[in-house]
Coordinates of C-alpha atoms in Angstrom, one line a residue:
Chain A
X1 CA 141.1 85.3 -90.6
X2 CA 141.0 81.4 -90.9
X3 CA 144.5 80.1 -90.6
X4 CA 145.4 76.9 -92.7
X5 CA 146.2 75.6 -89.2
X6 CA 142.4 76.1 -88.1
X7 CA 141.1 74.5 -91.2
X8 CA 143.1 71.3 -90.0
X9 CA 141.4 71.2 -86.7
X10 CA 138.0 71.3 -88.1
X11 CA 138.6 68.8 -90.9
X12 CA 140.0 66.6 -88.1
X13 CA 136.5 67.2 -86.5
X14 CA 134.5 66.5 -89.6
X15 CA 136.3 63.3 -90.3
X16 CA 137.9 64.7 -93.6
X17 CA 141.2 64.5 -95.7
X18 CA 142.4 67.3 -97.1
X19 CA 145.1 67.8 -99.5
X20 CA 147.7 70.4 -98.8
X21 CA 146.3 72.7 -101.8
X22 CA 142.8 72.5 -100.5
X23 CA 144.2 73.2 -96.7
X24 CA 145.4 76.9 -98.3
X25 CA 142.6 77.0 -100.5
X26 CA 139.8 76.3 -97.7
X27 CA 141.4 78.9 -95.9
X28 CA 141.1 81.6 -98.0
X29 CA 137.4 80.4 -98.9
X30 CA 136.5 79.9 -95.4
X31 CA 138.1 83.3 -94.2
X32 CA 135.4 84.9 -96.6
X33 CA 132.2 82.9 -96.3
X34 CA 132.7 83.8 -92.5
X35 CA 133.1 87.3 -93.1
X36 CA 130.0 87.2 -94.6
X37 CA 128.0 85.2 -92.0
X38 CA 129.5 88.4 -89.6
X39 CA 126.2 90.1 -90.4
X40 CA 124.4 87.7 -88.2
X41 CA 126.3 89.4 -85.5
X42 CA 124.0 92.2 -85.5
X43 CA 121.0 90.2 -85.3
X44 CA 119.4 91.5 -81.6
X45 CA 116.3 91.7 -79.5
X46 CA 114.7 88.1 -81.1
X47 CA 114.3 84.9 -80.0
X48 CA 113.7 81.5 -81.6
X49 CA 109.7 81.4 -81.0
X50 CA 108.9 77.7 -81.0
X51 CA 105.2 78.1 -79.4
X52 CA 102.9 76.1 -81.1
X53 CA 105.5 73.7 -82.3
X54 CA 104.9 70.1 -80.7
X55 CA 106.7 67.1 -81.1
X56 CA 104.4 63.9 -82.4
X57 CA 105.7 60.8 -81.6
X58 CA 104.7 57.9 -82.7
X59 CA 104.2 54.9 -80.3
X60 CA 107.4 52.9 -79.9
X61 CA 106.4 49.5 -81.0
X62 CA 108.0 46.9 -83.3
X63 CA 107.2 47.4 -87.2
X64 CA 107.7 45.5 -90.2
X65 CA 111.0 46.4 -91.6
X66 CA 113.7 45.3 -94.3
X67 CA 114.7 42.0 -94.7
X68 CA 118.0 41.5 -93.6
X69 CA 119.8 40.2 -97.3
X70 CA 117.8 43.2 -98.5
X71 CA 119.3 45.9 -95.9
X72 CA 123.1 44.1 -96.9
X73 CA 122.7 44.0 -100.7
X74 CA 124.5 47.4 -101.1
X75 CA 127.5 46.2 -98.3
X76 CA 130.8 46.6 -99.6
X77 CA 131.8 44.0 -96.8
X78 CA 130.4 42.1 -94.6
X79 CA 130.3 38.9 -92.1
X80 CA 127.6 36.5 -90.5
X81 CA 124.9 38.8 -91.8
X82 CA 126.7 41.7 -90.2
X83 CA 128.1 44.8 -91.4
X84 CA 132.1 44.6 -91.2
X85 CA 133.4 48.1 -89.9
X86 CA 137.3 49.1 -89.2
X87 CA 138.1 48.6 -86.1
X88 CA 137.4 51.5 -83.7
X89 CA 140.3 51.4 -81.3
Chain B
X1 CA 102.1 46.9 -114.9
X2 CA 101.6 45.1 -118.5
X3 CA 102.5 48.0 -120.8
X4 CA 106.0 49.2 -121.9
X5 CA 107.0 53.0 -122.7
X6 CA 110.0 53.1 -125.1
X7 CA 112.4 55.7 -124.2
X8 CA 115.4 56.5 -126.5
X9 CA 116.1 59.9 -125.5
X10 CA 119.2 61.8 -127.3
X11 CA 120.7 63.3 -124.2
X12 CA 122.8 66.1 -125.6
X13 CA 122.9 67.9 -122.4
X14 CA 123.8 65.4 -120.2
X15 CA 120.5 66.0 -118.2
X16 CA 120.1 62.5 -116.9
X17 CA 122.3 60.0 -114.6
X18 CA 120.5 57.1 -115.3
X19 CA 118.1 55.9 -118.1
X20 CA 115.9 53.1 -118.7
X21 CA 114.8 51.9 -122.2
X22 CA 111.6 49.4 -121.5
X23 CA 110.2 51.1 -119.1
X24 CA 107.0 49.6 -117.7
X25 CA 103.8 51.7 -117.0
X26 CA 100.5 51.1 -115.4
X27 CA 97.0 52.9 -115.1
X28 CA 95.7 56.3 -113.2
X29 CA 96.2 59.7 -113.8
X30 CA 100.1 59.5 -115.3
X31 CA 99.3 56.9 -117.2
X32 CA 102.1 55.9 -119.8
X33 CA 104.1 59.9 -119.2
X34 CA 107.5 59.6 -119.1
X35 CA 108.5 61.0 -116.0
X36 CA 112.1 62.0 -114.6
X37 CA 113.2 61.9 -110.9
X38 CA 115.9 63.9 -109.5
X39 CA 118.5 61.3 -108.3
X40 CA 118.8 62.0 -104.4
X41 CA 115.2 60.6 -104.7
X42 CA 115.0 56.8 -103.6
X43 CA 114.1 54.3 -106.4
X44 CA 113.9 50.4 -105.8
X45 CA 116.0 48.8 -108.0
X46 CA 117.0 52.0 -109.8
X47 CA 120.9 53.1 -109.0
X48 CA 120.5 56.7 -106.7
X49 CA 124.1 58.5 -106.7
X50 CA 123.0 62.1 -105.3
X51 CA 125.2 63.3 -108.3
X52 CA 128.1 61.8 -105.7
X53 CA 130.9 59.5 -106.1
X54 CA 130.3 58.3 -102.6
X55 CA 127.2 56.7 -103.5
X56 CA 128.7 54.5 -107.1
X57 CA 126.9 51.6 -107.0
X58 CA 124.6 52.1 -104.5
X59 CA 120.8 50.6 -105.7
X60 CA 118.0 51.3 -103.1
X61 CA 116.2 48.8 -101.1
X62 CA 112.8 50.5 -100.9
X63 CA 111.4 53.3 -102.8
X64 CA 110.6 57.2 -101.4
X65 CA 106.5 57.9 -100.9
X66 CA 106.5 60.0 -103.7
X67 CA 108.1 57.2 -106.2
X68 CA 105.3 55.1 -104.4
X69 CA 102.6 57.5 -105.5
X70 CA 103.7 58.6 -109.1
X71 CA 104.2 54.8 -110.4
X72 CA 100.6 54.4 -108.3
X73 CA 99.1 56.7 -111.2
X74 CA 101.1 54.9 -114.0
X75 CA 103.7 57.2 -114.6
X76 CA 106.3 55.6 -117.0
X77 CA 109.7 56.3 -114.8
X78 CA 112.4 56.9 -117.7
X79 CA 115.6 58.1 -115.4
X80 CA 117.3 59.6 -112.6
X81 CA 118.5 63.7 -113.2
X82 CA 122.0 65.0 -112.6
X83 CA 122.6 67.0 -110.2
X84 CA 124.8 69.2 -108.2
X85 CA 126.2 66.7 -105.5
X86 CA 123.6 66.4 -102.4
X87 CA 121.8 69.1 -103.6
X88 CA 124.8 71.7 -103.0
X89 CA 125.3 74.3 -106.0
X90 CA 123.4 76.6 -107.9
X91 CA 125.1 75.2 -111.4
X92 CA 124.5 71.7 -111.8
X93 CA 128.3 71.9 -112.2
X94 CA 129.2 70.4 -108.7
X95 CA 128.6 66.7 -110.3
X96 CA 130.3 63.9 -110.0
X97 CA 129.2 63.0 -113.4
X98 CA 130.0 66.1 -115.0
X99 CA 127.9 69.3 -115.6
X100 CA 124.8 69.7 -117.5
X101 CA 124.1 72.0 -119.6
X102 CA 121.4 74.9 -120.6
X103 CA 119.5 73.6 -123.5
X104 CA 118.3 78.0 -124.3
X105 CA 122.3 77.9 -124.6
X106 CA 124.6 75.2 -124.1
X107 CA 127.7 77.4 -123.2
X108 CA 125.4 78.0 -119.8
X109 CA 124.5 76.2 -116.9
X110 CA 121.4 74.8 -116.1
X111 CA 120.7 76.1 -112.8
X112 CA 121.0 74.1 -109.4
X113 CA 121.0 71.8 -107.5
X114 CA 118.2 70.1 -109.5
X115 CA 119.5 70.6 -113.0
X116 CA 119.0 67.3 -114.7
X117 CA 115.2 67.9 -114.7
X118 CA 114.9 71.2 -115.5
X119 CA 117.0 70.4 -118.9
X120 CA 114.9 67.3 -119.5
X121 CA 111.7 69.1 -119.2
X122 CA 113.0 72.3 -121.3
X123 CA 114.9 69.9 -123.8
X124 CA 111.0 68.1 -124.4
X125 CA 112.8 64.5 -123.4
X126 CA 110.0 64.6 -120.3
X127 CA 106.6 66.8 -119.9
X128 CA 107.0 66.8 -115.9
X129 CA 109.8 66.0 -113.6
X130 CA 110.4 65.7 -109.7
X131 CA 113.4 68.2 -107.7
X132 CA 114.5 68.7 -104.8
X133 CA 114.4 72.5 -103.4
X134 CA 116.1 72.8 -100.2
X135 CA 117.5 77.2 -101.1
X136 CA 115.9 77.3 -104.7
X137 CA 117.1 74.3 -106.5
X138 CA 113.9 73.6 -107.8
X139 CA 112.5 77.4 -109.1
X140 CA 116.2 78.5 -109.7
X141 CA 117.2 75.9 -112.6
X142 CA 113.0 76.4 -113.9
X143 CA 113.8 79.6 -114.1
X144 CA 116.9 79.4 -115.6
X145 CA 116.0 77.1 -118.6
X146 CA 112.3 78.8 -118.5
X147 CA 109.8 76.5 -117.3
X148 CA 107.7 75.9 -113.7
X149 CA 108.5 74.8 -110.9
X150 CA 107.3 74.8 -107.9
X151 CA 108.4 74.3 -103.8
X152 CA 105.1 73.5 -102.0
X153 CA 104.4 74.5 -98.8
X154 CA 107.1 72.7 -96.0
X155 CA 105.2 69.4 -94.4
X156 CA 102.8 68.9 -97.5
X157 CA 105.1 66.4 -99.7
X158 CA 106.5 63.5 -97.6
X159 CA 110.9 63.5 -97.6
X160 CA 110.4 59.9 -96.6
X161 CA 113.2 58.5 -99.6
X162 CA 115.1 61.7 -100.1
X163 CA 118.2 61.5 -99.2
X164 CA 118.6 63.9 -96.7
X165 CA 120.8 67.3 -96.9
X166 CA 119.3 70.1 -94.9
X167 CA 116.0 68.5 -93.3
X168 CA 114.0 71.6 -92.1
X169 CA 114.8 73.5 -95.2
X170 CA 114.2 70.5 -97.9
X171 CA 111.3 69.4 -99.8
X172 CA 110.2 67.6 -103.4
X173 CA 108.6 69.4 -105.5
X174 CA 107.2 69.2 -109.4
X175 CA 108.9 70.9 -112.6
X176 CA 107.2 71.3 -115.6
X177 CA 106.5 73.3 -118.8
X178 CA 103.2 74.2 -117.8
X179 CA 101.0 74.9 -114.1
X180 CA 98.3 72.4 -115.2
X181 CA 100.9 69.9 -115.1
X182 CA 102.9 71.0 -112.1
X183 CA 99.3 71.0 -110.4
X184 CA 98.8 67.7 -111.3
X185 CA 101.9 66.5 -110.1
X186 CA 101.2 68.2 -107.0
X187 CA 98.1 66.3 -106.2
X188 CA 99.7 62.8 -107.1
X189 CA 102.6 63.7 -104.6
X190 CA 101.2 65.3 -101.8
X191 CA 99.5 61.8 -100.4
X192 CA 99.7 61.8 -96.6
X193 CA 102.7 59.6 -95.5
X194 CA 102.9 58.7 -91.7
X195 CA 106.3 57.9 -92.0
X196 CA 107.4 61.9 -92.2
X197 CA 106.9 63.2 -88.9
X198 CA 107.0 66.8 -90.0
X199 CA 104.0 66.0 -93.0
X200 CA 100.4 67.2 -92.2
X201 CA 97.5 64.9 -93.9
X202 CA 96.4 68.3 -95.6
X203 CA 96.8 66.5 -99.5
X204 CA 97.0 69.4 -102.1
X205 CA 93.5 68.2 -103.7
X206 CA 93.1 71.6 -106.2
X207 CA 92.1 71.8 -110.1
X208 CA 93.8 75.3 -110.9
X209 CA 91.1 78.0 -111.7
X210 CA 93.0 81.6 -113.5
X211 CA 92.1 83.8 -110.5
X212 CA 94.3 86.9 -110.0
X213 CA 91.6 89.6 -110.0
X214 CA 91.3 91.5 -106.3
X215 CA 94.2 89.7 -104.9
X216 CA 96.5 92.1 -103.2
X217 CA 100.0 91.2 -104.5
X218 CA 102.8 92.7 -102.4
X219 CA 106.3 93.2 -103.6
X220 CA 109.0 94.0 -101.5
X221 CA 111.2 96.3 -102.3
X222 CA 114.4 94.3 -101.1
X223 CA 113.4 91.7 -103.9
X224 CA 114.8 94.3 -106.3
X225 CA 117.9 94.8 -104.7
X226 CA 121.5 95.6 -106.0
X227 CA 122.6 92.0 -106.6
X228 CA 119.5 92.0 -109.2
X229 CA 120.6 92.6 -112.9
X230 CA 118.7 95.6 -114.1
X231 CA 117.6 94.1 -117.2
X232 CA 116.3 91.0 -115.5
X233 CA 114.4 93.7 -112.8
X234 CA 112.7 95.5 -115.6
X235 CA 111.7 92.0 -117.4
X236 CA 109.7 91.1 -114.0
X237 CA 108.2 94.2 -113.2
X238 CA 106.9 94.4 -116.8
X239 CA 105.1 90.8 -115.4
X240 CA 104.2 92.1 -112.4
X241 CA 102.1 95.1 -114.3
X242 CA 100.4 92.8 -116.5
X243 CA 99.2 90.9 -113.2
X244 CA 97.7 94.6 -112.2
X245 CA 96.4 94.7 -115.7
X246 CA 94.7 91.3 -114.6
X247 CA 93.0 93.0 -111.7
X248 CA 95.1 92.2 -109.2
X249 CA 96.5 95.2 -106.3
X250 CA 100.0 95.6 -106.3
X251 CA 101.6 97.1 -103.4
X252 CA 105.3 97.8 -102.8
X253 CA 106.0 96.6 -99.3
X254 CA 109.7 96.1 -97.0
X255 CA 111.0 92.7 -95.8
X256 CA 114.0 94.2 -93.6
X257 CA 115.0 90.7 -92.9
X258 CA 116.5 90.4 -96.1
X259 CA 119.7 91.4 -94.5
X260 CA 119.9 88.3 -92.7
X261 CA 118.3 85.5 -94.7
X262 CA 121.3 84.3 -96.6
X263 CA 123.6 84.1 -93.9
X264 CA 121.2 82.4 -91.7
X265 CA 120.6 80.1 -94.4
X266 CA 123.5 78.7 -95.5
X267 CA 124.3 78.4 -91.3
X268 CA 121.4 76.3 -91.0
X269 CA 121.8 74.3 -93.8
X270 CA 125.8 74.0 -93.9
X271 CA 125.2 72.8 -90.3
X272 CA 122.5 70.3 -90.8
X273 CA 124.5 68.8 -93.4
X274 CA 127.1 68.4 -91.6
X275 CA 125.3 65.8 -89.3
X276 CA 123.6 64.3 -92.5
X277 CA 126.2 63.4 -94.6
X278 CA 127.9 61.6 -91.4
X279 CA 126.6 58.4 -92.6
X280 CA 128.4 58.4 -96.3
X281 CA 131.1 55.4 -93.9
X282 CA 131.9 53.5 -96.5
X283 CA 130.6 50.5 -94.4
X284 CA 127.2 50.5 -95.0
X285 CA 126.7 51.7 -99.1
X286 CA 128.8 53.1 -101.4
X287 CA 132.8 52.2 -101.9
X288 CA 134.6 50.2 -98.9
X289 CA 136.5 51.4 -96.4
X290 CA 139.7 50.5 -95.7
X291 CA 138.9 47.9 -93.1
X292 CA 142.6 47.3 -92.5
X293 CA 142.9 51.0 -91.3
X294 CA 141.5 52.6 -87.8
X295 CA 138.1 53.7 -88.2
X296 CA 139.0 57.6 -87.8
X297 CA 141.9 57.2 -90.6
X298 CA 139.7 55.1 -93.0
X299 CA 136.3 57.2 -92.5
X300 CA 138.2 60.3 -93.1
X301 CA 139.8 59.2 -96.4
X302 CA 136.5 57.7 -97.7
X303 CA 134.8 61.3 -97.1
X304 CA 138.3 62.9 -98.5
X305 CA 137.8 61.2 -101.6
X306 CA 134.7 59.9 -102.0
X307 CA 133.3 63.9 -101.3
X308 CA 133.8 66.9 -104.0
X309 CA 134.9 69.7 -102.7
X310 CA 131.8 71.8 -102.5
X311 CA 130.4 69.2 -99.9
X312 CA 133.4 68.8 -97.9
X313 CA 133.3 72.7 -97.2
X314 CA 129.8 72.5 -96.5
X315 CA 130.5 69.8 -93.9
X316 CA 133.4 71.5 -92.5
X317 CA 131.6 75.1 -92.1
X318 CA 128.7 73.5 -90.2
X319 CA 130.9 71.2 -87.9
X320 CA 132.8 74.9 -87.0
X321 CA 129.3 76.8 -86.8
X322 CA 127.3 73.9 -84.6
X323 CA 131.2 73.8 -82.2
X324 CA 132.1 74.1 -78.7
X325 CA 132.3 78.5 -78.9
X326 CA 131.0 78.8 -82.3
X327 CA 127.2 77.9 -81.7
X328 CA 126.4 80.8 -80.1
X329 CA 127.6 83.1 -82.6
X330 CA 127.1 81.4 -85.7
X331 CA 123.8 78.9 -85.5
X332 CA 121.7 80.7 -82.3
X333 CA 122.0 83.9 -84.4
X334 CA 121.1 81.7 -87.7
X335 CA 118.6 80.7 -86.2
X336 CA 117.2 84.2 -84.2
X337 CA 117.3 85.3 -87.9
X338 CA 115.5 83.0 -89.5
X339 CA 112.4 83.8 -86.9
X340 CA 112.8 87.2 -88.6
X341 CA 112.4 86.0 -91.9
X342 CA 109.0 83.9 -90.9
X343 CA 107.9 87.1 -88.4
X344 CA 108.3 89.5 -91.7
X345 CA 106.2 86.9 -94.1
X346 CA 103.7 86.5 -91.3
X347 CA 103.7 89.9 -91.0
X348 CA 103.8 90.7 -95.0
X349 CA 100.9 88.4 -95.2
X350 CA 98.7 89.6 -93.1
X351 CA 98.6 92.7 -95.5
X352 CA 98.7 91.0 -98.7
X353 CA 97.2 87.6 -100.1
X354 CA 100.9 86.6 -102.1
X355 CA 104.1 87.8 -103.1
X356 CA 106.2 88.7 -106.2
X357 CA 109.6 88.9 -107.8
X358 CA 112.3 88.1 -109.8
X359 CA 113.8 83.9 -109.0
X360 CA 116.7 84.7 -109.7
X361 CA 118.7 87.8 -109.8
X362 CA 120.6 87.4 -113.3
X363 CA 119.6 85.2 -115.7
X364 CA 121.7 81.9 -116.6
X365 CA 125.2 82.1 -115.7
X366 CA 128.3 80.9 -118.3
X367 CA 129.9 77.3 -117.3
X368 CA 132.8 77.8 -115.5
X369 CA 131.7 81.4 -113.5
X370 CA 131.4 80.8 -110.7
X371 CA 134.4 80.0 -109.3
X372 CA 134.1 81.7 -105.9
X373 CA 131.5 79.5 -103.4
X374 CA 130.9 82.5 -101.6
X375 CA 129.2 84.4 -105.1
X376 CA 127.4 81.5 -105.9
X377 CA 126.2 81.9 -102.8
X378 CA 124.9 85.0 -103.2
X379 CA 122.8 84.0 -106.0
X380 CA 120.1 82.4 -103.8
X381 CA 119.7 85.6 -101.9
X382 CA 115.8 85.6 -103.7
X383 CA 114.8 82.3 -103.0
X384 CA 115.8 81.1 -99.7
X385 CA 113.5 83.1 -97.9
X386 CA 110.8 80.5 -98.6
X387 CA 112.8 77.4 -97.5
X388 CA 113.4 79.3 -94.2
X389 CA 109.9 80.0 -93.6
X390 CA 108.5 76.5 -95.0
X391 CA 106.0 78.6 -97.5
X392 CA 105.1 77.8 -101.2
X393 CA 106.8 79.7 -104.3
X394 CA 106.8 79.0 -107.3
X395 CA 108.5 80.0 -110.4
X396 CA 107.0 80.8 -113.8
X397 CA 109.0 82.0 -117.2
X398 CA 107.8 85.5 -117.4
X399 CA 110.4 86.5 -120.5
X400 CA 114.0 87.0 -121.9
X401 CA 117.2 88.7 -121.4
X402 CA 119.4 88.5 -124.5
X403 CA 117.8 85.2 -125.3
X404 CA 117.6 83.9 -121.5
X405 CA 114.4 82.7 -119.8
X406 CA 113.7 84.9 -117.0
X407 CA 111.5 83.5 -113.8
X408 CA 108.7 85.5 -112.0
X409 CA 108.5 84.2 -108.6
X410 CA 105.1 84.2 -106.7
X411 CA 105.1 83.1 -103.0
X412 CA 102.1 83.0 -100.7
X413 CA 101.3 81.7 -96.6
X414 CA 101.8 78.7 -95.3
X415 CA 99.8 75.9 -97.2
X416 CA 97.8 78.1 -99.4
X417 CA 99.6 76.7 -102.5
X418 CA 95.9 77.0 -104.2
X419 CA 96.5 80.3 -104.4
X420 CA 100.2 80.4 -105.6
X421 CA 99.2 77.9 -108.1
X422 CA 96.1 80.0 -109.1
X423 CA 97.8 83.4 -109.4
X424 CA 100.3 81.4 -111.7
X425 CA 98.2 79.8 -113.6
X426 CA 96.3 83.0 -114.0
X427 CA 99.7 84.4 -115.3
X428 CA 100.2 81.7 -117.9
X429 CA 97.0 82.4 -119.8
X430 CA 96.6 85.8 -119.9
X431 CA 99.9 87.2 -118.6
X432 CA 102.4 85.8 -121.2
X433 CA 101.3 87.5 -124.6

């Protein structure tokens, strides 16, 4: 049972607004879906078998990328050739 | 690029996002076709909105390899498809631009997520088309508005340029109205690309040849199971006889991981979304923040309102599965399962050259029926299996019910999408009469 409380915390994790129709509505949603994932639950005896999977890296040297006005044509603001962000603190 | 395809197309069913008039074409093998690209596929110059409010305004700098490789071969690029937002829905519906509709019956959806270019391709406004198929959206909208379309094998089509959802699950893939042309579109897309780390320089080189005669079909039983509408069942085991009347062996087999594959999907993907989509900040693309605000309060109302709904609860289940007390029991089981799924193909296909089924378990549904997410969730239960197991399928209009194009879904191993193309094609010619 997802409580509208619980659906709070995790759309405080996730960086999300909700409004308080969705907060009741999510929790009756989620509260299902969730149910529904329970049959993973009964999943036993195997392993995520990643043999024969390697990683390929490439070597880490400089390449040709975007030109800077390029990379800011779609900034909504920015300052000095930098993106402008909220402030963090 | 000196010559100029004129494309006034009369879009009744509100198939495409973005359309260009002029549109400037070149030489090779797609010389002068109009062609339409699903639009969470990077185009230079061209607006790319992933069907997403988040993203108004938001033109590409670069273009994705398989942009680079279709307007390489002279394709005439006419538009951008609608689409259900980031690729999430099975309706087309979840749009910030509104649904599109079935053009077999406009009081029906088109199928998702890649809906805009299944209508354009069934509506004739486009031969061939490019989706995105990360749990069926490419086969489920072919089958619903009866053409092809096709999810090639996993690391064969470069994602460099898509706009990523769920990577491990995700891939581009052609839709058509024939396999010739899905073939063809195939080769011009499956160019090695360096800049994918999961692609393999194995190009998809192959001129389809109607083979189906001595291939040992399986079909497993679970395909057929009690989500699938009976009429629909009966439409694709009539196709799946005439195959045998082709030559080929069937053989009714079990895929026991059945059980698990949708959960486990919609973990994996709901989770890998939810570190995708962090990047939608306002700050970089797409509407401002609210510089004025902390970065916490003015990221969170961007997402609030910039997101639908359907991708905020995508985003919010993964951030719960992949946290602190969660993991264990939500995304290590996901992902236990989904070795099941791959051990049962591997398994299946050591027995049998392909598989068969239905693509969908019902045929088209009305606008406006699916209201629950967790039963349109359930409708994918037939074609996730291949995303989770990074093999080909494809789907292929194999009939009606009441009037509704019903798909016949063929999957075979790991990069032998010669074969899947070849039992198709096979299928086309002989199968359909």
């Amino acid at each position: 049972m997802v409580t509208e409380k619980d659906v709070i915390s995790v759309a405080s994790l996730a960086d999300i607004t909700l409004t308080r129709e969705e907060e009741a509505l999510f929790a009756h949603q989620f509260t299902t879906i969730l149910r529904y994932f329970d049959v993973l639950d009964t999943v036993s005896g195997v392993e995520y078998d990643n043999t024969g999977e390697v990683n390929i890296l490439r070597e880490d040297d400089v390449q040709e990328s975007l030109p800077r006005e390029l990379v800011l044509s779609n900034v909504p603001s920015s300052e000095d050739g930098y993106f402008k962000a909220p402030r963090v603190m | 690029m000196d010559q100029v395809f004129r494309f006034e197309p009369k879009d009744r069913y509100n198939a495409f996002i973005t359309t260009r008039n002029d549109v400037p074409f070149g030489e090779g093998s797609l010389s002068g076709i109009p062609l339409a690209v699903k639009d969470n596929i990077s185009t230079a110059g061209i607006p790319t909105t992933c069907g997403s409010a988040i993203l108004e305004g938001y033109i590409p700098p670069y273009d994705a390899h398989v942009i680079s490789c279709i307007l390489r071969e002279g394709c005439a690029l006419v538009g951008k498809t609608n689409m259900d937002e980031f690729g999430m829905g099975t309706t087309t519906e979840n749009s910030a631009f509104g649904p599109t509709l079935n053009p077999a019956d406009i009081s029906r959806v088109p199928g998702g997520s890649s809906g805009g270019s299944a209508a354009a391709v069934a509506a004739g406004m486009v031969p061939i088309a490019l989706g995105t198929d990360t749990g069926g959206s490419i086969r489920c909208p072919s089958a619903f508005c009866g053409i092809v379309g096709m999810k090639p094998t996993y690391g064969r089509v470069s994602r460099y340029g898509l706009v990523a959802y769920a990577n491990s699950l995700e891939l581009i893939g052609p839709m058509a109205r024939s396999v010739q042309d899905v073939s063809l579109l195939l080769k011009v897309i499956s160019a090695y690309d360096p800049r994918d780390a999961t692609m393999t320089d194995r190009p998809y080189l192959h001129t389809p040849a109607a083979k189906v005669a001595g291939c040992r079909i399986g079909v497993p039983e679970e395909f057929f199971g009690s989500g699938v509408d009976p009429k629909v069942a009966s439409v694709v085991w009539d196709a799946i006889e005439r195959l045998e009347g082709m030559g080929a062996e069937i053989v009714t087999c079990r895929m026991p991981s059945m059980a698990y594959a949708l959960a486990a999907y919609y973990v994996i993907c709901m989770s890998e979304a939810s570190s995708n989509l962090a990047r939608f900040d306002g700050v970089r693309y797409g509407p401002p923040a609210d510089t004025r605000k902390t970065w916490h309060e003015s990221y969170s109302d961007r997402r609030g309102t910039g997101f639908g709904a359907e991708v905020r609860r995508r985003i919010m289940l993964g951030t719960f599965a992949l946290s602190s007390g969660y993991y264990g029991k939500y995304y290590a089981k996901a992902q236990a399962a989904r070795q099941m799924v791959r051990d049962d193909f591997q398994r299946l296909f050591s027995e049998v050259d392909l598989l068969a089924g239905p693509t969908m378990p019902t045929v088209a549904f009305r606008l406006g029926e699916k209201t629950d997410p967790l039963s349109m969730y359930l409708s994918d239960i037939l074609t996730v299996p291949a995303n989770l197991a990074g093999i080909p399928a494809i789907s292929i209009p194999c009939g009606e019910v009441e009037g509704m194009p019903v798909g016949l879904q063929i999957m075979g191993p790991r990069f032998h999408d010669e074969n899947v193309i070849d039992a198709a094609f096979a299928y086309e010619l002989e199968g359909r009469s």
